[in-house]
GROMACS .gro file of C-alpha atoms in nm:
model
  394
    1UNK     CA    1   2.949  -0.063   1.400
    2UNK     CA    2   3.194   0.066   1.156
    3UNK     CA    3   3.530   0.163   1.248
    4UNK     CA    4   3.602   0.466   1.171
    5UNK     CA    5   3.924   0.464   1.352
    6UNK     CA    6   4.169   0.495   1.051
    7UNK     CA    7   3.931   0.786   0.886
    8UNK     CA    8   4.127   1.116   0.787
    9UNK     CA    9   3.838   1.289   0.691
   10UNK     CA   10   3.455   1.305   0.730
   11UNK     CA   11   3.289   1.372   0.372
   12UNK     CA   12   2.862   1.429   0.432
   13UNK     CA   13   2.673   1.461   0.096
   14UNK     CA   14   2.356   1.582   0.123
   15UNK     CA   15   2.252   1.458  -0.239
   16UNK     CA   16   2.071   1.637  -0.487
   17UNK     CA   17   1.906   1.562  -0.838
   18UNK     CA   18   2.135   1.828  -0.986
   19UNK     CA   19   2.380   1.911  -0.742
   20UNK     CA   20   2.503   1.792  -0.386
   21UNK     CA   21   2.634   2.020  -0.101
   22UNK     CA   22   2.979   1.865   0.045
   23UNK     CA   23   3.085   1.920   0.394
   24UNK     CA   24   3.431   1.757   0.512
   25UNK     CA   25   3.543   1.757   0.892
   26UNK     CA   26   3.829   1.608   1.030
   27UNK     CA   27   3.853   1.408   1.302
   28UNK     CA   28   3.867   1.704   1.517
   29UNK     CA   29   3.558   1.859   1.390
   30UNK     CA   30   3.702   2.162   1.158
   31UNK     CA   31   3.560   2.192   0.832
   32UNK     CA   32   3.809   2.113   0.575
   33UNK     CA   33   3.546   2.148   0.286
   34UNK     CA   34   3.185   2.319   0.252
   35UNK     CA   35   3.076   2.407  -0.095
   36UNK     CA   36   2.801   2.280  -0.346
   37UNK     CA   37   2.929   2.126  -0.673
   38UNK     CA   38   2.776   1.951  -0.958
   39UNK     CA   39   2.645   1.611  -0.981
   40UNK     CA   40   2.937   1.478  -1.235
   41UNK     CA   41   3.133   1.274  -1.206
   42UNK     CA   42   3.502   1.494  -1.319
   43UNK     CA   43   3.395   1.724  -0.994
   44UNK     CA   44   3.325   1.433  -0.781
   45UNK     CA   45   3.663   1.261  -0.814
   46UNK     CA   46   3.815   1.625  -0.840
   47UNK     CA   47   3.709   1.653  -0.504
   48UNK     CA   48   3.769   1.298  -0.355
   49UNK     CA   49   4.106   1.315  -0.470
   50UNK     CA   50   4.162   1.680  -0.309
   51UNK     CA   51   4.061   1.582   0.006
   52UNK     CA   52   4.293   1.207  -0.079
   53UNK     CA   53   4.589   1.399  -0.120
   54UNK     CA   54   4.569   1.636   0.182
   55UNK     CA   55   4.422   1.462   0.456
   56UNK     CA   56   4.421   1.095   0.356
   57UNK     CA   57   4.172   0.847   0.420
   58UNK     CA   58   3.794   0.988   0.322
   59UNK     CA   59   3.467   0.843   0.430
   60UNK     CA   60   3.228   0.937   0.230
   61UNK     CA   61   2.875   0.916   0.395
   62UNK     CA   62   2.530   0.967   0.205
   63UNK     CA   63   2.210   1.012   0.375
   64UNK     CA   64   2.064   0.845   0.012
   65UNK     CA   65   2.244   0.510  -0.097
   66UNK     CA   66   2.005   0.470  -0.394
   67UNK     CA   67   1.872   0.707  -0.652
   68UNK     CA   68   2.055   1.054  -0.674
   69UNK     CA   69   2.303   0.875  -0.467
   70UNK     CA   70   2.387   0.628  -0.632
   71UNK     CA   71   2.655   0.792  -0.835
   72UNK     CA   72   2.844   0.947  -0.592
   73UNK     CA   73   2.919   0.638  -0.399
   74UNK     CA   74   3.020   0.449  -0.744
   75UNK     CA   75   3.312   0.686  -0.780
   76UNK     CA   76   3.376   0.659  -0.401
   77UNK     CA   77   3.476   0.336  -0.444
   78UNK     CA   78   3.579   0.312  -0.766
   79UNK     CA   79   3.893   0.539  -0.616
   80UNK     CA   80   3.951   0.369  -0.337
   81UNK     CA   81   3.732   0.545  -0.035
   82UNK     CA   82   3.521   0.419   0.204
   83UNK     CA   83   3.094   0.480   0.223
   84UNK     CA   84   2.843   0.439   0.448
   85UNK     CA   85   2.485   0.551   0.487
   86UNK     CA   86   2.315   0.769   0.772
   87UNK     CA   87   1.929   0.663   0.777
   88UNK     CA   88   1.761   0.974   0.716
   89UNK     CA   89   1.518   0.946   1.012
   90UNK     CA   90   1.813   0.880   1.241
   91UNK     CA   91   1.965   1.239   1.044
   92UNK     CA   92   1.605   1.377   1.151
   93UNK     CA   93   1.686   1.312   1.514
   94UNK     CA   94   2.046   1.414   1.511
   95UNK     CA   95   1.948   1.714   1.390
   96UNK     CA   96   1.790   1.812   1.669
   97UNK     CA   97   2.095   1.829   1.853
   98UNK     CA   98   2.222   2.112   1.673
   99UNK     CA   99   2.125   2.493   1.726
  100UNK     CA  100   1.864   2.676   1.509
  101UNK     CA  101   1.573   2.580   1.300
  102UNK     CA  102   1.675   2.644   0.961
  103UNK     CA  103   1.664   2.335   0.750
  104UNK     CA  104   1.958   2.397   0.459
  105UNK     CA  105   2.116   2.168   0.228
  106UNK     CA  106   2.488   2.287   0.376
  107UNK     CA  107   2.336   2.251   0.715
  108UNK     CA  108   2.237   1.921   0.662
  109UNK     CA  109   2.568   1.807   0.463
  110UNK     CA  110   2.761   1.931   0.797
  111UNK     CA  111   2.518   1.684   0.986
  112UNK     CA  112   2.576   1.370   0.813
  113UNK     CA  113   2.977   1.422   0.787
  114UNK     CA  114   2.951   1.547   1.218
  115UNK     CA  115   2.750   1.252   1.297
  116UNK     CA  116   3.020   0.979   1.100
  117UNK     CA  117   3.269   1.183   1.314
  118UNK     CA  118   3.101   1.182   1.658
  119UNK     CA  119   2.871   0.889   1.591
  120UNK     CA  120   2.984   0.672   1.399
  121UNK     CA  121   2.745   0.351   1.573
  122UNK     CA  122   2.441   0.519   1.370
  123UNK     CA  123   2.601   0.449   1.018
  124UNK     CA  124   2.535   0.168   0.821
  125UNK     CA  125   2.756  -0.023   0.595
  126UNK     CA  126   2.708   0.028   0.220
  127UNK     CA  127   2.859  -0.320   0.038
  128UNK     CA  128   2.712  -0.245  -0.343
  129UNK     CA  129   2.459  -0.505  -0.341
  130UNK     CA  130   2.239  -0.409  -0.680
  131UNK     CA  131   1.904  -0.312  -0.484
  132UNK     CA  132   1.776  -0.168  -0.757
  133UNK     CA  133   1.608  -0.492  -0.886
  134UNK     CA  134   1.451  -0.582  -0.524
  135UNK     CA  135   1.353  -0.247  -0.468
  136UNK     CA  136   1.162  -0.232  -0.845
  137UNK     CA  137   1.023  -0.529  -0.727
  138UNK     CA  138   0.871  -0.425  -0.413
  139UNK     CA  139   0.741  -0.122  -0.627
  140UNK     CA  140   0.539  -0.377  -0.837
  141UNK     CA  141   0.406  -0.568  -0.509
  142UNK     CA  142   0.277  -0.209  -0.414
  143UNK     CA  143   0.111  -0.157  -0.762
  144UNK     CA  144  -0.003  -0.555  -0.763
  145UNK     CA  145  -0.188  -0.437  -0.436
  146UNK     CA  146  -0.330  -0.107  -0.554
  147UNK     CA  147  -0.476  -0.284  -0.896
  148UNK     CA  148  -0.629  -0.609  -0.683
  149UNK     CA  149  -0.811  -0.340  -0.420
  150UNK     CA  150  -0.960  -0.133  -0.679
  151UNK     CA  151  -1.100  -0.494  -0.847
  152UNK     CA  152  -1.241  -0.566  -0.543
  153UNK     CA  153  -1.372  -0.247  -0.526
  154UNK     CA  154  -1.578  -0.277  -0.805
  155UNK     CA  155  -1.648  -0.602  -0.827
  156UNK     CA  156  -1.805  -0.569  -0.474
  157UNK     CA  157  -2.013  -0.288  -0.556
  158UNK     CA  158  -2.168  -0.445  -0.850
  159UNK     CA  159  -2.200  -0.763  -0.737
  160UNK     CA  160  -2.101  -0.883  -0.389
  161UNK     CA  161  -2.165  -1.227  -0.441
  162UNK     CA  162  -1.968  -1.284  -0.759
  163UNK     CA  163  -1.673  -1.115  -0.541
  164UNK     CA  164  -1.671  -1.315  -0.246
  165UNK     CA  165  -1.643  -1.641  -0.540
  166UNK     CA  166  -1.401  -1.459  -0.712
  167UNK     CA  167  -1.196  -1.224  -0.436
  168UNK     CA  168  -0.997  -1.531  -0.271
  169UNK     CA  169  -0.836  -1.605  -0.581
  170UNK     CA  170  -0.829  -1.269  -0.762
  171UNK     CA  171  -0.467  -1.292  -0.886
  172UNK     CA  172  -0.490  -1.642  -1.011
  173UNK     CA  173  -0.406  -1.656  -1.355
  174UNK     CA  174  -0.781  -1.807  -1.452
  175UNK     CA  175  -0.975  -1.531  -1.257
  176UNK     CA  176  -0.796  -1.268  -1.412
  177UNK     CA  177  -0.846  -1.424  -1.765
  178UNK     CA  178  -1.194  -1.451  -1.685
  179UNK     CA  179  -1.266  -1.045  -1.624
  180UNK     CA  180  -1.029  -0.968  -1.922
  181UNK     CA  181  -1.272  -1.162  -2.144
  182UNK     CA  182  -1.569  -1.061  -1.943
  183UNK     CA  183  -1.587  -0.741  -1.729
  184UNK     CA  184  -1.973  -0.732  -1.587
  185UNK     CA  185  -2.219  -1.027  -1.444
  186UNK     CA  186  -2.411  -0.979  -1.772
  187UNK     CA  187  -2.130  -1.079  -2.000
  188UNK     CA  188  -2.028  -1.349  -1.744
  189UNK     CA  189  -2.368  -1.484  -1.785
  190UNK     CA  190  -2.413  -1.482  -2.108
  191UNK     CA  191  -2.101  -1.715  -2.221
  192UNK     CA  192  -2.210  -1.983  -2.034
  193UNK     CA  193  -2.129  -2.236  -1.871
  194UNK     CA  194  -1.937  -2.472  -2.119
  195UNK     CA  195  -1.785  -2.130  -2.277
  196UNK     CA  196  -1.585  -2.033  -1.937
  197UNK     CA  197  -1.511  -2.397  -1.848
  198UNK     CA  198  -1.279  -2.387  -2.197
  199UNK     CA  199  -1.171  -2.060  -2.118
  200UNK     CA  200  -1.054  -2.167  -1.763
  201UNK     CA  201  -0.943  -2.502  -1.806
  202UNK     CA  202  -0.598  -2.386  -1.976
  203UNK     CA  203  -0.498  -2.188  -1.650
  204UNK     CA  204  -0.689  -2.428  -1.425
  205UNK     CA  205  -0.728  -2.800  -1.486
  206UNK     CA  206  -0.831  -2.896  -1.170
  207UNK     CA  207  -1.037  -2.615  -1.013
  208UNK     CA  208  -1.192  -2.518  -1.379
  209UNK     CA  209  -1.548  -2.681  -1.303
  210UNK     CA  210  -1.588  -2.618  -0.956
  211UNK     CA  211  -1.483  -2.231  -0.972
  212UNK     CA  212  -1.770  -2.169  -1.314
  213UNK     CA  213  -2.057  -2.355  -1.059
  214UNK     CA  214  -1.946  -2.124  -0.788
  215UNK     CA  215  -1.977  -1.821  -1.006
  216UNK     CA  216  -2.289  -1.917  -1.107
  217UNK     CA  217  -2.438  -1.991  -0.841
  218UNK     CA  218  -2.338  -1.660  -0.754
  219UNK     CA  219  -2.494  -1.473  -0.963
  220UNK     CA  220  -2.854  -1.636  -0.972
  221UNK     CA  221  -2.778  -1.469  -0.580
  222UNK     CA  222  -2.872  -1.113  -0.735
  223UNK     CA  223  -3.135  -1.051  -0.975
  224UNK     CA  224  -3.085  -0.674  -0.967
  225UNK     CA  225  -2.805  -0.420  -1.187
  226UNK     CA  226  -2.676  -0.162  -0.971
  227UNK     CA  227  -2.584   0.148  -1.104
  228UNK     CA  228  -2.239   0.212  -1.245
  229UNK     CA  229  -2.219  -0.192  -1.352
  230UNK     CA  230  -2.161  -0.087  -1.716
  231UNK     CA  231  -1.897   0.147  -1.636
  232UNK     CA  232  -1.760  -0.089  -1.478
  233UNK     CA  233  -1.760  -0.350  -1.719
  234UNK     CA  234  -1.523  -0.139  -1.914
  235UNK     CA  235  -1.284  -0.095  -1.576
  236UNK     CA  236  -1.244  -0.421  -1.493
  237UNK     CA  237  -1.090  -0.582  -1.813
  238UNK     CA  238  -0.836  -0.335  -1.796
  239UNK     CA  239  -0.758  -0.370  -1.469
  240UNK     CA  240  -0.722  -0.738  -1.498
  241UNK     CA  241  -0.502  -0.681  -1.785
  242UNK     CA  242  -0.269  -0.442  -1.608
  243UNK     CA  243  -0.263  -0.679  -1.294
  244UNK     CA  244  -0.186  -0.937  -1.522
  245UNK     CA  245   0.102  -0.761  -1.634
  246UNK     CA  246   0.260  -0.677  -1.331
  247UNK     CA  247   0.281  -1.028  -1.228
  248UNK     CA  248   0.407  -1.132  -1.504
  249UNK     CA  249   0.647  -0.899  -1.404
  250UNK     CA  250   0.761  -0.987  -1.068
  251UNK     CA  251   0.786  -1.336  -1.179
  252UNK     CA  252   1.080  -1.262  -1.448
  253UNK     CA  253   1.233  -1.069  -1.165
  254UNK     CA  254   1.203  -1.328  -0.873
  255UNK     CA  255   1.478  -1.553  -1.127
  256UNK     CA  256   1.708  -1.267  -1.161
  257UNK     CA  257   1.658  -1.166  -0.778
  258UNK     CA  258   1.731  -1.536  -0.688
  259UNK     CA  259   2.043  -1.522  -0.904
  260UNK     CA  260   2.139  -1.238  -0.615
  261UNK     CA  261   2.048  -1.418  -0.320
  262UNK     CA  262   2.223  -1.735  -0.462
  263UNK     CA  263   2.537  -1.545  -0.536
  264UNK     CA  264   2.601  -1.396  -0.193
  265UNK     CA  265   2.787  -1.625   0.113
  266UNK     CA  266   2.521  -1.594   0.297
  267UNK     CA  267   2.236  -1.689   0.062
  268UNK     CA  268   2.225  -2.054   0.206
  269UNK     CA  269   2.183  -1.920   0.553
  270UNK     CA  270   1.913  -1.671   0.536
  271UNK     CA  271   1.742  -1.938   0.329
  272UNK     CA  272   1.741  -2.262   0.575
  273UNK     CA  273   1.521  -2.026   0.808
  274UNK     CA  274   1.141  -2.113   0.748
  275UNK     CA  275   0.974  -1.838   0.597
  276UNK     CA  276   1.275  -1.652   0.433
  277UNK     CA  277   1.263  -1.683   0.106
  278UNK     CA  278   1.447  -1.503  -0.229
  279UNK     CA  279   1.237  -1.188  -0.182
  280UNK     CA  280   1.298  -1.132   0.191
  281UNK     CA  281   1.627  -1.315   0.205
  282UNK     CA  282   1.702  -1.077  -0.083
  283UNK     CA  283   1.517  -0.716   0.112
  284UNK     CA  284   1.721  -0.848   0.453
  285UNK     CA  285   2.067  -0.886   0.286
  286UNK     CA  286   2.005  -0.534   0.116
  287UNK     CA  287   1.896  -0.392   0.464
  288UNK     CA  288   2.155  -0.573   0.705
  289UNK     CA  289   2.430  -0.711   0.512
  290UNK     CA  290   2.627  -1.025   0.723
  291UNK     CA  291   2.510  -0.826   1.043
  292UNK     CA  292   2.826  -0.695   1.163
  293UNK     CA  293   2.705  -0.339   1.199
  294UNK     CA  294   2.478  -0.483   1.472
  295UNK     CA  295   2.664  -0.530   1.837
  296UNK     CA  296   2.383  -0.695   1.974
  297UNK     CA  297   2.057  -0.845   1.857
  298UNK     CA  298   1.869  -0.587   2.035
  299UNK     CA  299   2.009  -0.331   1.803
  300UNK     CA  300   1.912  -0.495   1.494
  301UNK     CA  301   1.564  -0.519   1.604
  302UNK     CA  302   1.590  -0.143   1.691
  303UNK     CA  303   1.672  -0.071   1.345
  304UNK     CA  304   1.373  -0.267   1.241
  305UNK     CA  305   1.168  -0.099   1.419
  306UNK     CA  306   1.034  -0.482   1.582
  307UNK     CA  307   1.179  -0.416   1.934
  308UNK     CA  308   0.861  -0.299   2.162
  309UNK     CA  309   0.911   0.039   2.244
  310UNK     CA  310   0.840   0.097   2.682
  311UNK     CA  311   0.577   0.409   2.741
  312UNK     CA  312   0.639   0.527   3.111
  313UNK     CA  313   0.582   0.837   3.255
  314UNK     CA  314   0.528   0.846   3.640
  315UNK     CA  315   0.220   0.631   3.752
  316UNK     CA  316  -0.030   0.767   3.476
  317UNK     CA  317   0.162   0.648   3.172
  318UNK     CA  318   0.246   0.252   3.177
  319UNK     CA  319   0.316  -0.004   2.876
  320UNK     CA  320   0.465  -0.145   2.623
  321UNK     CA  321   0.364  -0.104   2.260
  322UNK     CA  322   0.463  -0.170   1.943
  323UNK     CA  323   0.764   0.068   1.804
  324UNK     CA  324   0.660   0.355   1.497
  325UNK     CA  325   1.046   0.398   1.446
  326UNK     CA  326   1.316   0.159   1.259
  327UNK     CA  327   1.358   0.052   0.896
  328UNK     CA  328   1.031   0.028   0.725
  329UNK     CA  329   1.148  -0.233   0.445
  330UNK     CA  330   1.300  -0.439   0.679
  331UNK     CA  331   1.005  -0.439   0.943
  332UNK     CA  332   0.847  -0.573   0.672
  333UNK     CA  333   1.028  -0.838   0.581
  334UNK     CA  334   1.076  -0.892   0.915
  335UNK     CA  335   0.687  -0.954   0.967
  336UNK     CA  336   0.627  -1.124   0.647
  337UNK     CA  337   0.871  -1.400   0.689
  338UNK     CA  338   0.717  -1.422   1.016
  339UNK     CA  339   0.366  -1.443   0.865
  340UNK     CA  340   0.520  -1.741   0.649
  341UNK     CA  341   0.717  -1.951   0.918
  342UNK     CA  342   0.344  -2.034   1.064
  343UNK     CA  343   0.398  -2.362   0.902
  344UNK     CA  344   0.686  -2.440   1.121
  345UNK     CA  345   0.574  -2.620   1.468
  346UNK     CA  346   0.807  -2.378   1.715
  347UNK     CA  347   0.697  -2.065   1.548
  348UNK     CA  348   0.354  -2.193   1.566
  349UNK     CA  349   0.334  -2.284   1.894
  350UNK     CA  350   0.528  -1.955   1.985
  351UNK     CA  351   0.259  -1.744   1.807
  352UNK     CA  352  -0.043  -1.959   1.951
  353UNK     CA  353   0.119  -1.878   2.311
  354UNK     CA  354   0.109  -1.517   2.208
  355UNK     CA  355  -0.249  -1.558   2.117
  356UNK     CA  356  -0.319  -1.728   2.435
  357UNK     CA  357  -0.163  -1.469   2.621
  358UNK     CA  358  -0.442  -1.224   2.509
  359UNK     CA  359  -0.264  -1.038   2.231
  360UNK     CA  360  -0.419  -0.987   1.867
  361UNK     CA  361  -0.302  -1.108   1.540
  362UNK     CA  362  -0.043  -0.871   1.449
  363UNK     CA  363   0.082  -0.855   1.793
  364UNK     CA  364   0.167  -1.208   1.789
  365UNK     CA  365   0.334  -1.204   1.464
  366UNK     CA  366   0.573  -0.925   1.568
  367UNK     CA  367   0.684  -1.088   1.907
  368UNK     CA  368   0.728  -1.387   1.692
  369UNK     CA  369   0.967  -1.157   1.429
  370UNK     CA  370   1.148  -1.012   1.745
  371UNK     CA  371   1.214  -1.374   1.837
  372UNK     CA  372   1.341  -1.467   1.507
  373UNK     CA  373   1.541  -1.161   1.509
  374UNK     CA  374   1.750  -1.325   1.740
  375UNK     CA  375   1.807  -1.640   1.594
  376UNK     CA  376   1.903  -1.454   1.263
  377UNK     CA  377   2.124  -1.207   1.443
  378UNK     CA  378   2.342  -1.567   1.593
  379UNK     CA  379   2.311  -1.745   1.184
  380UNK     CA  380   2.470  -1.441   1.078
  381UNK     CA  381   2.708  -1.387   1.335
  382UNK     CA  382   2.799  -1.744   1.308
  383UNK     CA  383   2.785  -1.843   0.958
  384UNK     CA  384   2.561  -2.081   1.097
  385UNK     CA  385   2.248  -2.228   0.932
  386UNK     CA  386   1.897  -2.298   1.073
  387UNK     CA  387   1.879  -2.542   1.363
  388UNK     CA  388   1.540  -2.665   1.411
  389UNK     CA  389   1.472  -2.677   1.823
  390UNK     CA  390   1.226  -2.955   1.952
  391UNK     CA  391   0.872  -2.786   1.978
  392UNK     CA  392   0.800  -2.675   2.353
  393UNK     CA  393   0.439  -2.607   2.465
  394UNK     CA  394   0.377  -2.301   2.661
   0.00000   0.00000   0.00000
């Protein structure tokens, strides 16, 4: 939690692309400041050091760390004053706690600078980590995903066959030469065999051969041209050549994001936990920090939104499900790393226990990531790296 015990003054921003509404409280809950000003940077530091020279200490708190935010917390620091973020689903819930319905920009400044003052456990530390790289990233892992579905979309109504050959390994660098060159079973067919074996070869030596038989025996599987094929042979090249792209993409910036990772203290322990690599060690540093803002384990599995969330209500309403609430980019890292550390016996047998134990797939792999929650919450509380524990059968 941060300590807000030496704070003067409360400062919420409720940040806008033009302007941002400031509200300052002191630690006694009078307003010392409410007005809008511009998004500059003179009237930012005009006002940081106003509030500097005649209360002291500010904390400046942002419900926005990136983005339109991003500039107010640069010349935050940059003269000397503490930040922190307020999650703006935890700002949702706060604001329930105040009177009226009316959802205004001063109303909502007020909020974020109350809360720091009253509540300071439901802030988050802000330690200038450059997220803007990870989170591009994770922008081109969403595009990466929309381009590969809409192949597979096509290429499964023209020709279901030649998909389920091709599908598996859709964003292999061969596959995707393969419908740049040729978009439709016709063309496929008609450069032959030797033809795509060159073609292929280059990107894959070894599965060159074997992957051309399997596409043709594919398509001698369908004799007939459904409808829409030749639109779609003008679809899929480009398709293949924008997916292309973007992985090309994310592959420059996995070096520069493990130039991050490797750069932080704690790089080396995130790292020597199976299935945390430079993309989630990179999205949990961003999201977490070294921890501290976290009492307990519990609580950072709260904030991810992994903790299972207890339904009760008399005798009609019983259970336990999985939670809707917590930090969506971290729940996902979370789960993915989880998805990875199969490999490792104890998480295996953990998740196979799970499995035994009735529950489905994704069940399993988030009572595995609430496990491993814990063990991260001690590595980073510790400075401690990954012990591997002898694997236990259920």
């Amino acid at each position: 939690m941060i300590d807000t015990g030496d704070i003067d003054v409360f400062l919420g921003l409720d940040v806008g692309k033009g302007e941002h509404h400031a509200t300052a409280v002191t630690p006694a809950g009078k307003k010392a400041f409410d007005k809008r000003l511009p998004s500059t940077e003179p009237k930012l530091r005009e006002l940081f050091a106003k509030l500097q020279a005649k209360h002291g200490t500010v904390l400046v708190v942002v419900d926005q760390p990136a983005s339109i935010g991003a500039l107010p917390l640069a010349v935050a620091r940059d003269m000397g004053c503490p930040v922190a973020y307020l999650p703006g689903l935890t700002m949702r819930r706060i604001a329930d706690l105040y009177p009226g319905e009316a959802k205004t920009d001063a109303k909502d400044a007020f909020i974020i600078a109350d809360a720091a003052r009253a509540m300071p456990h439901t802030l988050r530390a802000i330690d200038g980590k450059d997220e803007t790289i990870v989170g591009f990233d994770d922008d081109l892992a969403d595009e990466a995903t929309r381009v590969a579905n809409r192949l597979h979309g096509l290429l499964t109504q023209i020709h279901p066959s030649l998909e389920r050959v091709l599908g598996p390994r859709l964003q292999h660098p061969a596959v995707l030469t393969l419908l740049e060159r040729f978009g439709s079973p016709a063309q496929i067919r008609k450069a032959g065999r030797r033809r795509l074996v060159t073609l292929l070869r280059p990107k894959a030596p070894r599965m060159a051969e074997r992957l051309v038989e399997d596409i043709f025996t594919a398509l001698d599987e369908q004799t007939v041209t459904v409808p829409g094929t030749d639109a779609a042979a003008l679809i899929v090249p480009s398709l293949a050549g924008s997916l292309t792209a973007v992985l090309d993409q994310r592959k420059l910036l996995a070096t520069r994001i493990e130039e991050l990772l490797g750069a932080h203290p704690l790089s080396k322990v995130l790292t020597s936990m199976p299935g945390i690599g430079v993309r989630t060690g990179a999205r949990i540093l961003i999201e977490v920090g070294d921890g501290s803002t976290f009492p307990t384990a519990s609580h950072l599995a709260a904030y991810a939104g992994i903790a299972p969330a207890t339904r009760s209500s008399g005798s009609s309403i019983r259970g336990v499900q999985p939670s809707r609430r917590g930090n969506k980019q971290l729940k996902r890292a979370f789960f993915l790393s989880a998805f990875a550390a199969l490999g490792d016996p104890a998480s295996r047998i953990y998740y196979d226990k799970k499995i035994a134990q009735g529950k489905h797939h994704t069940q399993a792999l988030l009572c595995l990531a609430r496990r491993r929650a814990d063990v991260l919450f001690a590595m980073l509380r510790d400075g401690t790296l990954y012990e591997p524990q002898p694997a236990r059968s259920a």
